[in-house]
Short mmCIF file of C-alpha atoms in Angstrom, two decimals:
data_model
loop_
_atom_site.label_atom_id
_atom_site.label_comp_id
_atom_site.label_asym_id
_atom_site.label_seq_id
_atom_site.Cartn_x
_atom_site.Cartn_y
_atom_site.Cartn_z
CA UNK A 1 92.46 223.19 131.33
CA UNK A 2 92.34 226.51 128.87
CA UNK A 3 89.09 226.94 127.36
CA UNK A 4 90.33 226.29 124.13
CA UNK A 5 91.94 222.95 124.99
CA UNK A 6 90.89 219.76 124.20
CA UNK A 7 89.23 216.70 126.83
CA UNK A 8 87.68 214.61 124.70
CA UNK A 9 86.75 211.60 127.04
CA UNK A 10 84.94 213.63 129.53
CA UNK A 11 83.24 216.01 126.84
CA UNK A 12 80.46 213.20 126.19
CA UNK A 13 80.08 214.09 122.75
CA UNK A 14 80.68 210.76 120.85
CA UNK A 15 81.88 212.24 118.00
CA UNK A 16 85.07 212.86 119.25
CA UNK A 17 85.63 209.83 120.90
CA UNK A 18 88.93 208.04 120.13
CA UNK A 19 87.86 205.20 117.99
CA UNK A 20 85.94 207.99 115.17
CA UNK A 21 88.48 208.98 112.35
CA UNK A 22 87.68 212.61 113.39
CA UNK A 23 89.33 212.42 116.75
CA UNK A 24 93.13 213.45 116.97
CA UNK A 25 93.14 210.28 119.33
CA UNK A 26 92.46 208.15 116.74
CA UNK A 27 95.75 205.82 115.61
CA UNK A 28 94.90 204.40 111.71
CA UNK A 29 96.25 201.04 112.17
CA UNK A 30 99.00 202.10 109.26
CA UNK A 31 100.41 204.49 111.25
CA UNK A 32 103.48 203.27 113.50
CA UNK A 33 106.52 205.35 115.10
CA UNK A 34 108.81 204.68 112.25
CA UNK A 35 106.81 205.90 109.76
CA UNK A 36 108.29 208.77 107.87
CA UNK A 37 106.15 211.75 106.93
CA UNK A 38 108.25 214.50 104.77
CA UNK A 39 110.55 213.09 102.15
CA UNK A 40 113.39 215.61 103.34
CA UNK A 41 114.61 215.93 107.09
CA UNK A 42 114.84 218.78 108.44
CA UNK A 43 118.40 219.71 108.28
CA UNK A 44 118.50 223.54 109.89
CA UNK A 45 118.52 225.37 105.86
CA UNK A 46 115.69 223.89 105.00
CA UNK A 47 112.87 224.47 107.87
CA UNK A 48 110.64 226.49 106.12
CA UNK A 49 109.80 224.13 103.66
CA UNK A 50 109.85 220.91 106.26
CA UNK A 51 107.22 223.08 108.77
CA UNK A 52 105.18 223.47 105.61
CA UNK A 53 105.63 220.06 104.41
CA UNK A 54 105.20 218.81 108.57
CA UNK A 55 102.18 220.55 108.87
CA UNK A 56 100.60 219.12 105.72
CA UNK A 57 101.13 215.81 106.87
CA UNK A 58 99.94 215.94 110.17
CA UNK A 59 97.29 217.78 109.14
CA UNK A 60 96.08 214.96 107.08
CA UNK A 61 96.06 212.67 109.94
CA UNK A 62 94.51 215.19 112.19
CA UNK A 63 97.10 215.35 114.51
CA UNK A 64 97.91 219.56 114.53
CA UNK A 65 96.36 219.63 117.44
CA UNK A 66 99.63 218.27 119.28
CA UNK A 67 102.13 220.28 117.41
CA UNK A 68 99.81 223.41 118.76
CA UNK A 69 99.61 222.86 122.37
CA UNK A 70 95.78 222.81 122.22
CA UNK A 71 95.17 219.58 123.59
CA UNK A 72 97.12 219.14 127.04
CA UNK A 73 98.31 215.62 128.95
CA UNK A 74 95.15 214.16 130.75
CA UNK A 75 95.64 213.41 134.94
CA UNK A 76 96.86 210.12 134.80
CA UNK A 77 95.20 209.53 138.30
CA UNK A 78 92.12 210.83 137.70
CA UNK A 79 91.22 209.74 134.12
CA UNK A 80 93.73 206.57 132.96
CA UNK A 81 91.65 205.48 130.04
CA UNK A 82 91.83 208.76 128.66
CA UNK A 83 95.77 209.69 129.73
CA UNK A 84 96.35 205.87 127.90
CA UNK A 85 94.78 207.07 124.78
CA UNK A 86 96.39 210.83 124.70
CA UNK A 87 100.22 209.39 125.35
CA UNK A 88 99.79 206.74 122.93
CA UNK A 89 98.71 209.61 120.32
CA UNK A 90 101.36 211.90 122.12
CA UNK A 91 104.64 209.32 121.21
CA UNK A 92 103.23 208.65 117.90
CA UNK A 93 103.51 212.06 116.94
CA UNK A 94 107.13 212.66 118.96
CA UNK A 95 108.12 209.63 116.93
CA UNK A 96 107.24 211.22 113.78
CA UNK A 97 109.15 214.40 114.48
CA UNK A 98 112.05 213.07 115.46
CA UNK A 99 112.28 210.29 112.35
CA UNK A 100 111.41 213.68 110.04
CA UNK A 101 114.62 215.22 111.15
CA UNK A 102 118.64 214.92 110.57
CA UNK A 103 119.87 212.50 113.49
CA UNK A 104 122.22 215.73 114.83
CA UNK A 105 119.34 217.50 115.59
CA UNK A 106 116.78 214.73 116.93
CA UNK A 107 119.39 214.58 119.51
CA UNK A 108 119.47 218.25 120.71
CA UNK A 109 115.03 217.67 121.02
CA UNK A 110 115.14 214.35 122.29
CA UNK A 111 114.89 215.34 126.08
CA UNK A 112 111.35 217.37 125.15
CA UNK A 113 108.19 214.98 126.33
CA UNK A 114 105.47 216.58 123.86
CA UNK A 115 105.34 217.27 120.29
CA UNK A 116 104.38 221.07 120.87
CA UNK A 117 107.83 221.34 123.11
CA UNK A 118 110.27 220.13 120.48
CA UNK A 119 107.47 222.11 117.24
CA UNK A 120 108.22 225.33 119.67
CA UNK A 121 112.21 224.47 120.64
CA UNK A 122 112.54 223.99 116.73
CA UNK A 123 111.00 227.30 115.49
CA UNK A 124 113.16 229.37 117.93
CA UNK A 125 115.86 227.87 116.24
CA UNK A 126 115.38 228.22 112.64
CA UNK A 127 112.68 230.06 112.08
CA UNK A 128 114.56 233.83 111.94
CA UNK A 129 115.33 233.14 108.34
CA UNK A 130 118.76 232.64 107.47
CA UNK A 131 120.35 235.71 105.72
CA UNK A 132 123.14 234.00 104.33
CA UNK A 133 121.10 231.45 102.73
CA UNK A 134 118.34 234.17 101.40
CA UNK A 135 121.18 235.69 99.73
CA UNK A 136 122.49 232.71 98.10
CA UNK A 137 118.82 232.06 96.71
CA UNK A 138 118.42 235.31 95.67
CA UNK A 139 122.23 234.89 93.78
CA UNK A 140 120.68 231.45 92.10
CA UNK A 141 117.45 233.27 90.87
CA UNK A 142 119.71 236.12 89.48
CA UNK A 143 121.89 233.69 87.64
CA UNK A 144 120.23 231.04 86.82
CA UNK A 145 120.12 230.16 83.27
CA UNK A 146 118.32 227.75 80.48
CA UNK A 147 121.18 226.42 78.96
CA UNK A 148 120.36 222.93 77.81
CA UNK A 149 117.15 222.49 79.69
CA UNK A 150 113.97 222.45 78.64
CA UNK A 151 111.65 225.70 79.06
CA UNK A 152 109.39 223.31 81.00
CA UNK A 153 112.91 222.01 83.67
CA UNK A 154 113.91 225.96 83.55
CA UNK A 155 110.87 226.92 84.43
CA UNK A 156 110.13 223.95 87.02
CA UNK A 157 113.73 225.60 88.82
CA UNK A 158 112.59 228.64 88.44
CA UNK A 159 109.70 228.46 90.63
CA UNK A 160 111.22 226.41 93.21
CA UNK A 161 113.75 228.96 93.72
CA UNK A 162 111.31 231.59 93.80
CA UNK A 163 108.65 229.28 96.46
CA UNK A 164 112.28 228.85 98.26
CA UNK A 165 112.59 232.59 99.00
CA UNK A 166 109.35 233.07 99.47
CA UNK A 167 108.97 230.41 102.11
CA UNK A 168 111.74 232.38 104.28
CA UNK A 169 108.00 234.69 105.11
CA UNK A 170 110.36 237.78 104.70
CA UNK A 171 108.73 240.52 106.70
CA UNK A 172 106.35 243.16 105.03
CA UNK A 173 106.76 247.25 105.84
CA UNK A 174 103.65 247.94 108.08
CA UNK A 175 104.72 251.31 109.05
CA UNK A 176 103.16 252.83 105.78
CA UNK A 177 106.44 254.34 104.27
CA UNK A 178 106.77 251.74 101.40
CA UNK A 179 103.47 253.29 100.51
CA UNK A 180 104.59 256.72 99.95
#
């Protein structure tokens, strides 16, 4: 195990111990595999937005931890109490993914056993921005107009174009010649 990753069982600190709300072990008796974190699925043109909106949401529950490879499958062998706990928390979260995206793609991450394997499979895949799609916001920003909406709708379209492009994380000049 890394230094940074997690063991709770066999840390002895009971603070961390599965049955504290503080511990990303700890299952709220709410939460099941169907539930259904992000009101949009992940569909491939909107990623940005879902990672945002996936990352919010597990955050809440405290369960980041598993989409960031920090905490790592306990030896069944050696430890079962503690291997019972982490792959109960571990399909929970795999559930959670996979109901948060479009049924084409759950089935291209299905084979991956952890939540960090299918958060990492994802990113490679739609994380580059989409040039295409940039464009076309761009396009919607440039002509989008009031017409019969109120200022408060245009505005409210506005922005979420504007959060839209922004979300794409478009890279920033570091070499210093923007500067200049």
């Amino acid at each position: 195990m890394a230094a940074n990753d997690i063991d709770f069982l066999s840390s002895g600190d009971s603070s961390s111990t599965p049955s504290t709300l503080d511990s990303p072990l700890f299952l709220h008796h709410s939460d099941h595999p169907g539930l259904l974190l992000v009101s949009k699925r992940l569909n491939g043109d909107n990623y940005n937005s879902w990672h945002r909106a996936m990352k919010i949401s597990l955050s809440a529950k405290n369960k980041t931890i598993f989409i960031t490879g920090k905490i790592k499958e306990p030896h069944e062998a050696s430890n079962p109490e503690e291997h019972a706990l982490w792959q109960r928390c571990n399909d929970m979260v795999l559930s959670w993914i996979l109901n948060s995206l479009e049924l084409e793609l759950a089935d291209f991450v299905l084979s991956c056993n952890t939540p960090y394997a299918i958060w990492e499979d994802l990113h490679e895949r739609f994380s580059l921005g989409n040039a295409p799609y940039i464009f076309q916001v761009q396009q919607d920003i440039y002509m989008i107009e009031q017409g019969q909406m109120s200022v408060a709708a245009y505005y409210t379209k506005l922005k979420g174009l504007w959060d839209e492009l922004v979300s794409f994380n478009l890279e920033t000049c570091t070499c210093g010649m923007q500067n200049d």
